[in-house]
PDB file of C-alpha atoms in Angstrom:
ATOM      1  CA  MET A  16     104.371 104.330  91.656  1.00  0.00           C
ATOM      2  CA  THR A  17     106.226 106.703  89.103  1.00  0.00           C
ATOM      3  CA  ILE A  18     107.827 109.408  90.116  1.00  0.00           C
ATOM      4  CA  GLN A  19     105.714 112.070  89.531  1.00  0.00           C
ATOM      5  CA  GLU A  20     102.783 110.119  92.304  1.00  0.00           C
ATOM      6  CA  ILE A  21     105.618 109.833  94.362  1.00  0.00           C
ATOM      7  CA  GLN A  22     106.315 113.563  94.029  1.00  0.00           C
ATOM      8  CA  GLU A  23     102.528 114.097  94.515  1.00  0.00           C
ATOM      9  CA  GLU A  24     101.922 111.969  97.654  1.00  0.00           C
ATOM     10  CA  ILE A  25     105.618 113.857  99.481  1.00  0.00           C
ATOM     11  CA  VAL A  26     103.167 117.348  98.272  1.00  0.00           C
ATOM     12  CA  ASP A  27     100.199 115.958  99.860  1.00  0.00           C
ATOM     13  CA  GLU A  28     102.327 115.092 102.428  1.00  0.00           C
ATOM     14  CA  PHE A  29     103.818 118.538 103.433  1.00  0.00           C
ATOM     15  CA  SER A  30     100.666 120.277 102.917  1.00  0.00           C
ATOM     16  CA  MET A  31      99.154 118.433 106.050  1.00  0.00           C
ATOM     17  CA  PHE A  32     101.575 121.020 108.128  1.00  0.00           C
ATOM     18  CA  ASP A  33     101.074 124.615 109.491  1.00  0.00           C
ATOM     19  CA  ASP A  34     104.423 126.014 109.443  1.00  0.00           C
ATOM     20  CA  TRP A  35     107.776 125.714 108.905  1.00  0.00           C
ATOM     21  CA  MET A  36     108.593 124.098 112.291  1.00  0.00           C
ATOM     22  CA  GLN A  37     106.601 120.851 111.845  1.00  0.00           C
ATOM     23  CA  ARG A  38     107.819 120.774 108.241  1.00  0.00           C
ATOM     24  CA  TYR A  39     111.467 121.001 109.437  1.00  0.00           C
ATOM     25  CA  GLU A  40     110.481 117.841 112.157  1.00  0.00           C
ATOM     26  CA  TYR A  41     108.632 115.952 109.562  1.00  0.00           C
ATOM     27  CA  ILE A  42     112.040 116.018 106.926  1.00  0.00           C
ATOM     28  CA  ILE A  43     113.673 115.264 110.087  1.00  0.00           C
ATOM     29  CA  GLU A  44     112.056 112.275 110.793  1.00  0.00           C
ATOM     30  CA  LEU A  45     112.119 111.316 106.948  1.00  0.00           C
ATOM     31  CA  GLY A  46     115.808 111.021 107.010  1.00  0.00           C
ATOM     32  CA  LYS A  47     115.500 108.324 109.944  1.00  0.00           C
ATOM     33  CA  THR A  48     114.211 106.083 107.541  1.00  0.00           C
ATOM     34  CA  LEU A  49     116.620 106.429 105.443  1.00  0.00           C
ATOM     35  CA  PRO A  50     118.177 103.013 103.264  1.00  0.00           C
ATOM     36  CA  LEU A  51     121.762 104.018 104.745  1.00  0.00           C
ATOM     37  CA  ILE A  52     124.784 103.720 102.522  1.00  0.00           C
ATOM     38  CA  ASP A  53     127.114 101.026 103.108  1.00  0.00           C
ATOM     39  CA  GLU A  54     130.383 102.331 105.169  1.00  0.00           C
ATOM     40  CA  LYS A  55     132.556 100.678 102.084  1.00  0.00           C
ATOM     41  CA  PHE A  56     130.591 103.307 100.135  1.00  0.00           C
ATOM     42  CA  LYS A  57     131.174 106.735 101.797  1.00  0.00           C
ATOM     43  CA  THR A  58     133.876 107.274  99.700  1.00  0.00           C
ATOM     44  CA  GLU A  59     135.053 110.925  97.895  1.00  0.00           C
ATOM     45  CA  ASP A  60     133.170 109.457  94.844  1.00  0.00           C
ATOM     46  CA  ASN A  61     130.078 109.462  96.399  1.00  0.00           C
ATOM     47  CA  ILE A  62     130.143 112.500  98.237  1.00  0.00           C
ATOM     48  CA  ILE A  63     128.070 115.592  97.202  1.00  0.00           C
ATOM     49  CA  LYS A  64     129.984 118.414  96.153  1.00  0.00           C
ATOM     50  CA  GLY A  65     128.527 122.223  97.057  1.00  0.00           C
ATOM     51  CA  CYS A  66     126.880 120.479 100.616  1.00  0.00           C
ATOM     52  CA  GLN A  67     127.705 122.709 103.470  1.00  0.00           C
ATOM     53  CA  SER A  68     127.145 119.028 105.361  1.00  0.00           C
ATOM     54  CA  LYS A  69     128.973 115.447 104.297  1.00  0.00           C
ATOM     55  CA  VAL A  70     125.939 113.561 101.907  1.00  0.00           C
ATOM     56  CA  TRP A  71     126.999 110.282 100.394  1.00  0.00           C
ATOM     57  CA  VAL A  72     125.073 109.207  97.471  1.00  0.00           C
ATOM     58  CA  HIS A  73     125.337 105.537  96.219  1.00  0.00           C
ATOM     59  CA  ALA A  74     123.801 104.013  93.221  1.00  0.00           C
ATOM     60  CA  GLU A  75     123.375 100.544  91.705  1.00  0.00           C
ATOM     61  CA  GLU A  76     121.364  99.503  88.950  1.00  0.00           C
ATOM     62  CA  LYS A  77     118.985  95.986  89.979  1.00  0.00           C
ATOM     63  CA  ASP A  78     116.541  95.105  87.003  1.00  0.00           C
ATOM     64  CA  GLY A  79     116.468  98.287  84.795  1.00  0.00           C
ATOM     65  CA  LYS A  80     115.970 100.108  87.958  1.00  0.00           C
ATOM     66  CA  ILE A  81     118.489 102.423  89.880  1.00  0.00           C
ATOM     67  CA  LEU A  82     118.333 102.042  93.641  1.00  0.00           C
ATOM     68  CA  PHE A  83     119.943 104.771  95.596  1.00  0.00           C
ATOM     69  CA  THR A  84     121.627 104.657  99.048  1.00  0.00           C
ATOM     70  CA  ALA A  85     122.809 107.907 101.140  1.00  0.00           C
ATOM     71  CA  ASP A  86     123.493 108.830 104.257  1.00  0.00           C
ATOM     72  CA  SER A  87     124.613 112.758 105.896  1.00  0.00           C
ATOM     73  CA  ASP A  88     126.176 113.941 109.127  1.00  0.00           C
ATOM     74  CA  ALA A  89     123.913 115.989 109.449  1.00  0.00           C
ATOM     75  CA  ILE A  90     120.169 115.357 110.773  1.00  0.00           C
ATOM     76  CA  LEU A  91     118.575 117.584 108.301  1.00  0.00           C
ATOM     77  CA  THR A  92     120.471 116.755 105.408  1.00  0.00           C
ATOM     78  CA  LYS A  93     119.969 113.719 106.533  1.00  0.00           C
ATOM     79  CA  GLY A  94     116.292 114.027 105.716  1.00  0.00           C
ATOM     80  CA  ILE A  95     116.195 116.000 102.696  1.00  0.00           C
ATOM     81  CA  ILE A  96     118.201 113.319 100.836  1.00  0.00           C
ATOM     82  CA  ALA A  97     115.706 111.004 102.551  1.00  0.00           C
ATOM     83  CA  ILE A  98     112.962 112.907 100.200  1.00  0.00           C
ATOM     84  CA  LEU A  99     114.696 112.627  97.485  1.00  0.00           C
ATOM     85  CA  ILE A 100     115.914 109.370  97.308  1.00  0.00           C
ATOM     86  CA  ARG A 101     112.117 108.374  98.202  1.00  0.00           C
ATOM     87  CA  ALA A 102     111.025 110.101  94.809  1.00  0.00           C
ATOM     88  CA  PHE A 103     113.942 108.813  92.415  1.00  0.00           C
ATOM     89  CA  SER A 104     115.049 105.305  93.931  1.00  0.00           C
ATOM     90  CA  ASN A 105     113.810 102.237  91.868  1.00  0.00           C
ATOM     91  CA  GLN A 106     113.591 104.382  89.075  1.00  0.00           C
ATOM     92  CA  THR A 107     114.457 103.456  85.476  1.00  0.00           C
ATOM     93  CA  PRO A 108     116.960 106.254  84.261  1.00  0.00           C
ATOM     94  CA  GLN A 109     115.097 106.979  81.835  1.00  0.00           C
ATOM     95  CA  ALA A 110     112.567 108.278  84.191  1.00  0.00           C
ATOM     96  CA  ILE A 111     114.452 110.023  86.587  1.00  0.00           C
ATOM     97  CA  LEU A 112     116.593 112.032  83.819  1.00  0.00           C
ATOM     98  CA  GLU A 113     113.060 113.319  82.201  1.00  0.00           C
ATOM     99  CA  ALA A 114     111.360 113.985  85.639  1.00  0.00           C
ATOM    100  CA  ASN A 115     111.466 117.320  87.039  1.00  0.00           C
ATOM    101  CA  THR A 116     111.699 118.800  90.548  1.00  0.00           C
ATOM    102  CA  ASP A 117     109.108 121.566  90.836  1.00  0.00           C
ATOM    103  CA  PHE A 118     108.102 119.469  93.531  1.00  0.00           C
ATOM    104  CA  VAL A 119     110.838 120.592  95.423  1.00  0.00           C
ATOM    105  CA  ASP A 120     109.299 124.047  95.029  1.00  0.00           C
ATOM    106  CA  GLU A 121     106.225 123.340  95.298  1.00  0.00           C
ATOM    107  CA  ILE A 122     107.358 122.182  99.523  1.00  0.00           C
ATOM    108  CA  GLY A 123     108.468 125.455  99.707  1.00  0.00           C
ATOM    109  CA  LEU A 124     111.882 123.729 100.232  1.00  0.00           C
ATOM    110  CA  LYS A 125     114.527 125.498  98.798  1.00  0.00           C
ATOM    111  CA  GLU A 126     112.963 128.862  99.905  1.00  0.00           C
ATOM    112  CA  HIS A 127     112.842 127.940 103.322  1.00  0.00           C
ATOM    113  CA  LEU A 128     117.066 126.097 103.492  1.00  0.00           C
ATOM    114  CA  SER A 129     120.082 128.385 103.515  1.00  0.00           C
ATOM    115  CA  PRO A 130     121.700 129.640 100.960  1.00  0.00           C
ATOM    116  CA  THR A 131     124.466 126.706 101.555  1.00  0.00           C
ATOM    117  CA  ARG A 132     121.872 124.008 101.908  1.00  0.00           C
ATOM    118  CA  ALA A 133     119.904 125.476  98.898  1.00  0.00           C
ATOM    119  CA  ASN A 134     123.071 124.924  96.566  1.00  0.00           C
ATOM    120  CA  GLY A 135     123.480 121.415  98.664  1.00  0.00           C
ATOM    121  CA  LEU A 136     119.824 120.298  97.374  1.00  0.00           C
ATOM    122  CA  VAL A 137     120.704 121.305  93.640  1.00  0.00           C
ATOM    123  CA  SER A 138     123.702 119.345  93.940  1.00  0.00           C
ATOM    124  CA  MET A 139     121.944 116.226  95.603  1.00  0.00           C
ATOM    125  CA  ILE A 140     119.708 116.682  92.918  1.00  0.00           C
ATOM    126  CA  LYS A 141     122.477 116.401  89.692  1.00  0.00           C
ATOM    127  CA  LYS A 142     123.840 113.994  91.149  1.00  0.00           C
ATOM    128  CA  ILE A 143     121.173 111.973  91.340  1.00  0.00           C
ATOM    129  CA  LYS A 144     120.850 112.891  87.975  1.00  0.00           C
ATOM    130  CA  MET A 145     124.730 111.785  86.753  1.00  0.00           C
ATOM    131  CA  TYR A 146     123.924 108.575  87.964  1.00  0.00           C
ATOM    132  CA  ALA A 147     120.727 108.557  85.863  1.00  0.00           C
ATOM    133  CA  LEU A 148     123.373 109.035  82.872  1.00  0.00           C
ATOM    134  CA  ALA A 149     125.703 107.249  83.567  1.00  0.00           C
ATOM    135  CA  PHE A 150     123.712 103.954  84.057  1.00  0.00           C
ATOM    136  CA  GLN A 151     121.755 104.919  81.104  1.00  0.00           C
ATOM    137  CA  ALA A 152     124.716 104.924  79.057  1.00  0.00           C
ATOM    138  CA  LYS A 153     125.543 101.783  79.898  1.00  0.00           C
ATOM    139  CA  GLN A 154     122.507 100.070  78.541  1.00  0.00           C
TER     140      GLN A 154
END
């Protein structure tokens, strides 16, 4: 699936919920499905700066695609990074760099987060894009 197709799938899933309490619960559930980062990658280099809670993201390249794993010490944040990893993991660096993140606004995520969590969300996206840039430079 392309990033765009995955993002559309996420938007469709969120449109099934009537209110934000249900969406928060769904985000928390998604966090439980997150491919967890190996403890050895919970380093300062992999921590997302600008997040209220601790979030680690690790990336590795396999067959020209980037695979992401992550973890967070907060359940909601874990769900947010799970959404991003679902959208961007197992994609080429080029596809990640070219992808837009409008789906985040479409599901209303940014507007329903506290300002510090919204900043953290932007930082998570930047980190994913930075990994893609680094892997693209190696190709």
